[in-house]
PDB file of C-alpha atoms in Angstrom:
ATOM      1  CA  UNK A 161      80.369 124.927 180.149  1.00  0.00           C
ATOM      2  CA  UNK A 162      84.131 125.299 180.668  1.00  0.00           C
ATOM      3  CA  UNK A 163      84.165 125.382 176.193  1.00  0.00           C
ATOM      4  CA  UNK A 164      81.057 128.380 176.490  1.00  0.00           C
ATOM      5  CA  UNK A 165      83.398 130.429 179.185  1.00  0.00           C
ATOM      6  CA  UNK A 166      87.027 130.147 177.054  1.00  0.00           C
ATOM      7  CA  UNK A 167      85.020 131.026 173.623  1.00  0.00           C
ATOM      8  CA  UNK A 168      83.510 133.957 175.243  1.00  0.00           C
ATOM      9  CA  UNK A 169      87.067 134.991 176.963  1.00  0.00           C
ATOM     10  CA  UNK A 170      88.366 134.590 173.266  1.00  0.00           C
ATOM     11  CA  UNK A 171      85.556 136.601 171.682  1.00  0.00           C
ATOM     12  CA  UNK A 172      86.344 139.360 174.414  1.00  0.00           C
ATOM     13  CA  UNK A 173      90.069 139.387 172.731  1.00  0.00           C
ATOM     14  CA  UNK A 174      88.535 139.369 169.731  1.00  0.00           C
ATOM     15  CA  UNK A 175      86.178 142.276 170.615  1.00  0.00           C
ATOM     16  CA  UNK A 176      89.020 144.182 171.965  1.00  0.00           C
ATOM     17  CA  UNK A 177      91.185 144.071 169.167  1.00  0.00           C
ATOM     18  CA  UNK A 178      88.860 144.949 166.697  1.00  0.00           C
ATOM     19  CA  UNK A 179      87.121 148.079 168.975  1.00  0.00           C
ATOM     20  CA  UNK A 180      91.581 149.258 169.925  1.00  0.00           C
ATOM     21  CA  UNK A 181      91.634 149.332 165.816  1.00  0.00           C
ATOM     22  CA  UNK A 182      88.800 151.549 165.235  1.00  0.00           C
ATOM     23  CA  UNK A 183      88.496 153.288 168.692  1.00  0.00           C
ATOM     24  CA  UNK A 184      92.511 153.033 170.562  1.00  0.00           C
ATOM     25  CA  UNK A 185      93.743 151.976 173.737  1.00  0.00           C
ATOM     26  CA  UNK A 186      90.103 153.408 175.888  1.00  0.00           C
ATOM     27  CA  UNK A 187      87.929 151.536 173.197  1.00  0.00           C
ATOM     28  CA  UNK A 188      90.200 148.393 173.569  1.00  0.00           C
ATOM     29  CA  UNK A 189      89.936 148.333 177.357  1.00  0.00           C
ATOM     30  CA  UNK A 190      86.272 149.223 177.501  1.00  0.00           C
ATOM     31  CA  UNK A 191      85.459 146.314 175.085  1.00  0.00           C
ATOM     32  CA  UNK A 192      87.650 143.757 176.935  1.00  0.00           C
ATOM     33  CA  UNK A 193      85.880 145.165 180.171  1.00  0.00           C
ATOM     34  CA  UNK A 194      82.435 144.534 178.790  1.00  0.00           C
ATOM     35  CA  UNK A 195      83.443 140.949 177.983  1.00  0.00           C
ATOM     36  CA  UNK A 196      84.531 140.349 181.275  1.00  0.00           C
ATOM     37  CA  UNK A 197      81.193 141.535 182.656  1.00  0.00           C
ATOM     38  CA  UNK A 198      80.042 138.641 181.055  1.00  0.00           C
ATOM     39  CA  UNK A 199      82.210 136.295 181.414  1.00  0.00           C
ATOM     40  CA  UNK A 200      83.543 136.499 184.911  1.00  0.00           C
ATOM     41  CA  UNK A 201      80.132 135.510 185.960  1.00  0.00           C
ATOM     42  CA  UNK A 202      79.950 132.744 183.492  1.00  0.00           C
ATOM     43  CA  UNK A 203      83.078 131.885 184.675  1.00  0.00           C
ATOM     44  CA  UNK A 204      81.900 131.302 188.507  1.00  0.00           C
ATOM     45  CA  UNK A 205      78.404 130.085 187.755  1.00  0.00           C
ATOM     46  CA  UNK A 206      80.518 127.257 185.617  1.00  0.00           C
ATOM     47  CA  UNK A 207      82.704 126.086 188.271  1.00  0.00           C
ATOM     48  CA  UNK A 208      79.927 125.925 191.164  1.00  0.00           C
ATOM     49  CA  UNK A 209      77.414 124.117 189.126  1.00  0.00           C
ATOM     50  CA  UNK A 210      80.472 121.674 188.021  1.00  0.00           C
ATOM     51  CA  UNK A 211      81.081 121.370 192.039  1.00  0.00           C
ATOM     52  CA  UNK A 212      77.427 120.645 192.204  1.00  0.00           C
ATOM     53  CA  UNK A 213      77.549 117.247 189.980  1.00  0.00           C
ATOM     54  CA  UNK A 214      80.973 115.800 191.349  1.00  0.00           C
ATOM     55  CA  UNK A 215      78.841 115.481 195.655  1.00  0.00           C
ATOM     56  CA  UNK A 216      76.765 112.885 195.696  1.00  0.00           C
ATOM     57  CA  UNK A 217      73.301 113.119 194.686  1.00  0.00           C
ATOM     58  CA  UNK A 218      74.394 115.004 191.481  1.00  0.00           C
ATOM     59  CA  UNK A 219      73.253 118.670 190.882  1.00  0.00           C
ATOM     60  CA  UNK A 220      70.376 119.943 192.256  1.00  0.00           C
ATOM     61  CA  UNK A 221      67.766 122.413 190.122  1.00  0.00           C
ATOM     62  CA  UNK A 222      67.175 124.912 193.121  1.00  0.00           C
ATOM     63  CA  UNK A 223      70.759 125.695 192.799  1.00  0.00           C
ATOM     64  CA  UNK A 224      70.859 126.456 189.302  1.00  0.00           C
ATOM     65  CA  UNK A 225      68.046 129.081 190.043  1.00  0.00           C
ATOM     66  CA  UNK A 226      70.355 130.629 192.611  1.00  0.00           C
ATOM     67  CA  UNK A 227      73.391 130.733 191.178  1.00  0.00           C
ATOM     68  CA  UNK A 228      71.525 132.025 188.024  1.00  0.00           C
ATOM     69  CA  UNK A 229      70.342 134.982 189.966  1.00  0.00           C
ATOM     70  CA  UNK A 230      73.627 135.151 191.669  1.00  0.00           C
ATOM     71  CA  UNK A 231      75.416 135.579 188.170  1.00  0.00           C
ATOM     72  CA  UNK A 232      73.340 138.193 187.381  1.00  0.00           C
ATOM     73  CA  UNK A 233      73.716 140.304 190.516  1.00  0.00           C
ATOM     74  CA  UNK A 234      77.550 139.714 189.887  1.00  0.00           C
ATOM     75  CA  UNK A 235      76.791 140.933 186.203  1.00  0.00           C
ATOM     76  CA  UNK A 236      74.897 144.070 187.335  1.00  0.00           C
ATOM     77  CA  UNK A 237      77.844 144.733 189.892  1.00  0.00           C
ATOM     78  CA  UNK A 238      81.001 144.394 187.696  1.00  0.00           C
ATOM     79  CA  UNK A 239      79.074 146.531 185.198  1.00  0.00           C
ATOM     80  CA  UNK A 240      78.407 149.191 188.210  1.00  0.00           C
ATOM     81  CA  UNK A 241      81.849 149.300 188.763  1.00  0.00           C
ATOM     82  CA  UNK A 242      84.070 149.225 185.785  1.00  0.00           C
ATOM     83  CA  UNK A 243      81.222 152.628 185.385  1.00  0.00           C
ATOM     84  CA  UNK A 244      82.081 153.887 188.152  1.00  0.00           C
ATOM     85  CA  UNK A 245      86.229 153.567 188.286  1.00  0.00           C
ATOM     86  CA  UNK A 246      87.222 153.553 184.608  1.00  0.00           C
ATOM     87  CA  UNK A 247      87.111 157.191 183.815  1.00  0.00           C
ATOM     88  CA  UNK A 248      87.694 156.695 179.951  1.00  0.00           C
ATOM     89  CA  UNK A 249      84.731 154.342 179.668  1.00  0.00           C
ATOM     90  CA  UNK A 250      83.939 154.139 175.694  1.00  0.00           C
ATOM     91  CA  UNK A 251      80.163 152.854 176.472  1.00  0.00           C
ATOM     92  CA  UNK A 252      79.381 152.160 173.179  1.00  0.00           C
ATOM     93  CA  UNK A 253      82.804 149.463 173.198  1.00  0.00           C
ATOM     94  CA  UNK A 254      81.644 148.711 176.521  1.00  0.00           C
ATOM     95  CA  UNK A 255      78.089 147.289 175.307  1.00  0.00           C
ATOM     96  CA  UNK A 256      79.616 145.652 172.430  1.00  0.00           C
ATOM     97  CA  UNK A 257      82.385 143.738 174.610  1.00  0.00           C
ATOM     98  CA  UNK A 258      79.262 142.882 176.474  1.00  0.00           C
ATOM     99  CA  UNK A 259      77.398 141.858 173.662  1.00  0.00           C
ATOM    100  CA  UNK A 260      80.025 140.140 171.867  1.00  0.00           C
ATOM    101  CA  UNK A 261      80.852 137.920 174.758  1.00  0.00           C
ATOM    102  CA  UNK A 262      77.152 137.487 175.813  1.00  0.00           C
ATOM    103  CA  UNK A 263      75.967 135.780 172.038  1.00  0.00           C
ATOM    104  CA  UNK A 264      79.025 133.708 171.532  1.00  0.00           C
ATOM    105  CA  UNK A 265      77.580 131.038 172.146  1.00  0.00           C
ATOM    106  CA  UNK A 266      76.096 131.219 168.454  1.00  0.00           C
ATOM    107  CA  UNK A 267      79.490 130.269 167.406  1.00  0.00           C
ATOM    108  CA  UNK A 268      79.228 126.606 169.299  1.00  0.00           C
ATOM    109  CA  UNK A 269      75.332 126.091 167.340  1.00  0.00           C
ATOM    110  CA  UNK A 270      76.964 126.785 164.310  1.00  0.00           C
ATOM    111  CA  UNK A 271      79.983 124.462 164.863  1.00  0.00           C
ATOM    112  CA  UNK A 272      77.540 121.634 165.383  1.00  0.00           C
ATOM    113  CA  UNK A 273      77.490 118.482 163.211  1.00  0.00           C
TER     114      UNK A 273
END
């Protein structure tokens, strides 16, 4: 999981680079925003279900089911917020930051042997 969360934190850069070319500095943070949307959530559902194997007994499913929902409360509410306090919100670089960081996980099927 901890590969999944740093390709999506690089495909955020990525994202934000490309969207600060074509749309400047509002575009740039607004993409890099959306990624984190995604991947700050990522990020935390990673590390607890990673806590989860290393007690004994190993993970159990009932927590992947709440931290899953968690995560995407956590989504909806970093989303709610970056609306609410970034004033030059580019929503179209927003969603693609999003988007971007939320199918990068493509990139890992296609680097499969």
């Amino acid at each position: 999981m901890l590969r999944l969360v740093s390709l999506q934190m690089m495909a955020t850069i990525v994202a934000g680079l490309i969207a600060g070319l074509i749309g400047g500095w509002a575009a740039m943070f607004s993409a890099v925003l959306g990624g984190f949307c995604c991947v700050v959530p990522n990020g935390v559902m990673a590390m607890r279900l990673f806590a989860g194997t290393q007690k004994p007994g190993g993970a159990n499913p009932a927590t992947f089911f709440i931290w899953e929902f968690v995560k995407i409360a956590l989504t909806l509410a970093l989303l709610y917020v970056t609306a609410r306090l970034y004033h030059d919100l580019n929503w179209f670089a927003l969603l693609g930051g999003f988007i971007v960081a939320l199918k990068s996980y493509i990139i890992l099927i296609f680097r499969q042997k």
